[in-house]
XYZ file of C-alpha atoms in Angstrom:
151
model
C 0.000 0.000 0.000
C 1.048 3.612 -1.047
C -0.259 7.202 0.358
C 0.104 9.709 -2.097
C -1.660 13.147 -2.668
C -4.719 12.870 -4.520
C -4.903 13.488 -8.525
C -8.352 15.219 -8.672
C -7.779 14.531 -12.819
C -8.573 10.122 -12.087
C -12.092 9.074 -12.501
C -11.507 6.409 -9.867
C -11.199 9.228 -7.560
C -14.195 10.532 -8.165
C -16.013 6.824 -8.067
C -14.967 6.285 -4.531
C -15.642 9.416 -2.629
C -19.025 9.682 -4.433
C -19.084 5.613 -3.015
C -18.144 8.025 0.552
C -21.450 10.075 0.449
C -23.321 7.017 -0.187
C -22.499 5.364 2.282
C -23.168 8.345 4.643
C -26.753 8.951 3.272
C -28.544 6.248 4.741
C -26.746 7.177 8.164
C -28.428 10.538 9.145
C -30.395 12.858 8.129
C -29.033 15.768 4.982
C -28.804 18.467 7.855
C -26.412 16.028 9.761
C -24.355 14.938 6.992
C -20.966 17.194 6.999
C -18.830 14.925 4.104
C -17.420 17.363 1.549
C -17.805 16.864 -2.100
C -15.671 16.310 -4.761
C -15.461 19.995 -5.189
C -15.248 21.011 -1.671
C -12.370 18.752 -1.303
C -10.308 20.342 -3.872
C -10.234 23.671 -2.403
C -6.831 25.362 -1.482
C -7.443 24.774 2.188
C -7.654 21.027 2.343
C -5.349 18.663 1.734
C -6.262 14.863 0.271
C -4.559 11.780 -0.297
C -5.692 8.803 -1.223
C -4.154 4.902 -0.002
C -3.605 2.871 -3.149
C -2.865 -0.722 -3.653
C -1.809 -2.132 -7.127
C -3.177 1.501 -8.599
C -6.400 0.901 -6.895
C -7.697 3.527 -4.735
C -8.706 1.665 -1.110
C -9.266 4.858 0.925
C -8.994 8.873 1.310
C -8.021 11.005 4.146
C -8.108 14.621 4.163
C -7.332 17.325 6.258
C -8.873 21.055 5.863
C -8.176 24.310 7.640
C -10.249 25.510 10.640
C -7.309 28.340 11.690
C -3.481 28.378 11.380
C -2.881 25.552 13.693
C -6.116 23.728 13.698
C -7.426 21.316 11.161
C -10.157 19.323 10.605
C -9.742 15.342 9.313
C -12.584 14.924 6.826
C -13.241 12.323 4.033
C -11.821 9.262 6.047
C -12.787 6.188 4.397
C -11.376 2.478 3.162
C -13.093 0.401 0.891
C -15.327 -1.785 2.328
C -13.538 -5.183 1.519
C -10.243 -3.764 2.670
C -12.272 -2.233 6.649
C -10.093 -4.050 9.319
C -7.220 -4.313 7.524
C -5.424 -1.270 9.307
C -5.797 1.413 5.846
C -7.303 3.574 7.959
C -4.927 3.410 10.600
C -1.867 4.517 8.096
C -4.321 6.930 6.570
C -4.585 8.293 9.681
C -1.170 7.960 11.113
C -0.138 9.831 7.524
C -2.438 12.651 7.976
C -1.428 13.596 11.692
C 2.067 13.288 10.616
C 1.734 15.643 7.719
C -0.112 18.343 10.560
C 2.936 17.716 12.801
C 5.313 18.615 10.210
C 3.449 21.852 9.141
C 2.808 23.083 13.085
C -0.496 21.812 13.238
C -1.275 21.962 17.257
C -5.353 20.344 16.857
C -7.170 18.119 14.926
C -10.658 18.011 14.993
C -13.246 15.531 13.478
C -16.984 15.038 13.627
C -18.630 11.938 12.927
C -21.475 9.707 12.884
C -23.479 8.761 16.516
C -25.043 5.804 15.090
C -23.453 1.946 15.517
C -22.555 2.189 11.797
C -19.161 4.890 13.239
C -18.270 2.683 15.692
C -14.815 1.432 14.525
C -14.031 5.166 13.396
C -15.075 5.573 17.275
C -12.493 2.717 18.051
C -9.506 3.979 15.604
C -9.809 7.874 16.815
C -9.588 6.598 20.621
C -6.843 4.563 20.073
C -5.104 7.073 18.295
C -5.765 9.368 21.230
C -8.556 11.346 19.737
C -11.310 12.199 23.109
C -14.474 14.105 22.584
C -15.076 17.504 22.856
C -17.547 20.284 22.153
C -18.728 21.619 18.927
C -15.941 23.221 17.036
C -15.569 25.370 13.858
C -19.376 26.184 12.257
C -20.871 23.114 13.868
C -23.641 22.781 16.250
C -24.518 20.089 18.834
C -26.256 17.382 16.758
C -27.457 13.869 18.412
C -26.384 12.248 14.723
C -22.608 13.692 15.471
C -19.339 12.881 17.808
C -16.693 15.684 17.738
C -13.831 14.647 18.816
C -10.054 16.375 19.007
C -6.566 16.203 19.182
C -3.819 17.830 20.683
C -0.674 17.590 19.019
């Protein structure tokens, strides 16, 4: 498996984070739904990469810009077949890494409340991720867990 930045230009890309909001839609209501889209995610202020294996894209990571030194992790996902196979764990072990290097003091995510999230729960604890209020332009939400990290 390979992390690289993401090329915006392959179709593939596109495939899987529209597979991304699927999978989301039948999780919460559209009000409670905070996954960027495909144009969202190519904006200056975020960064993407993508996990590959063989040239096949199995999962995304992103991070985008709340202030200087605090960024949010967005568009974490691995391909279904490959879940429990530790992608997400370099994808996020590559992201916080990149945040380090740049000054990065927080990251921030929201996610889902519902049993669906519960390994995302799982890999964010481990990697030392604990809950906290509403940040950035969110609100609370029963459908969402915020949870941060200090670097």
């Amino acid at each position: 498996m390979t992390i690289i930045e993401a090329d915006f230009a392959d179709p593939g890309l596109r495939t899987f984070l529209q597979a991304h909001l699927d999978d989301m839609a039948p999780t919460a209501p559209p009000e409670s739904r905070h996954a960027l889209d495909f144009t969202a995610l190519q904006s200056p202020e975020v960064r993407l990469w993508v996990a590959q294996d063989a040239s096949q894209i199995i999962g995304t990571v992103a991070l985008a810009r709340l202030t200087p030194v605090h960024e949010e992790l967005k568009s974490m996902r691995t391909e279904p077949q490959r879940r429990g196979s530790g992608v997400g764990t370099q994808l996020l072990h590559h992201a916080l890494t990149d945040a380090r290097s740049r000054g990065i003091q927080q990251v921030s995510l929201e996610t889902g409340s519902m049993e669906f999230f519960a390994p995302a729960h799982a890999l964010y604890r481990k990697a030392g991720f604990v809950e906290c209020p509403p940040f950035g332009s969110y609100s609370e939400d029963p459908n969402s867990i915020f949870m941060t990290l200090r670097l």
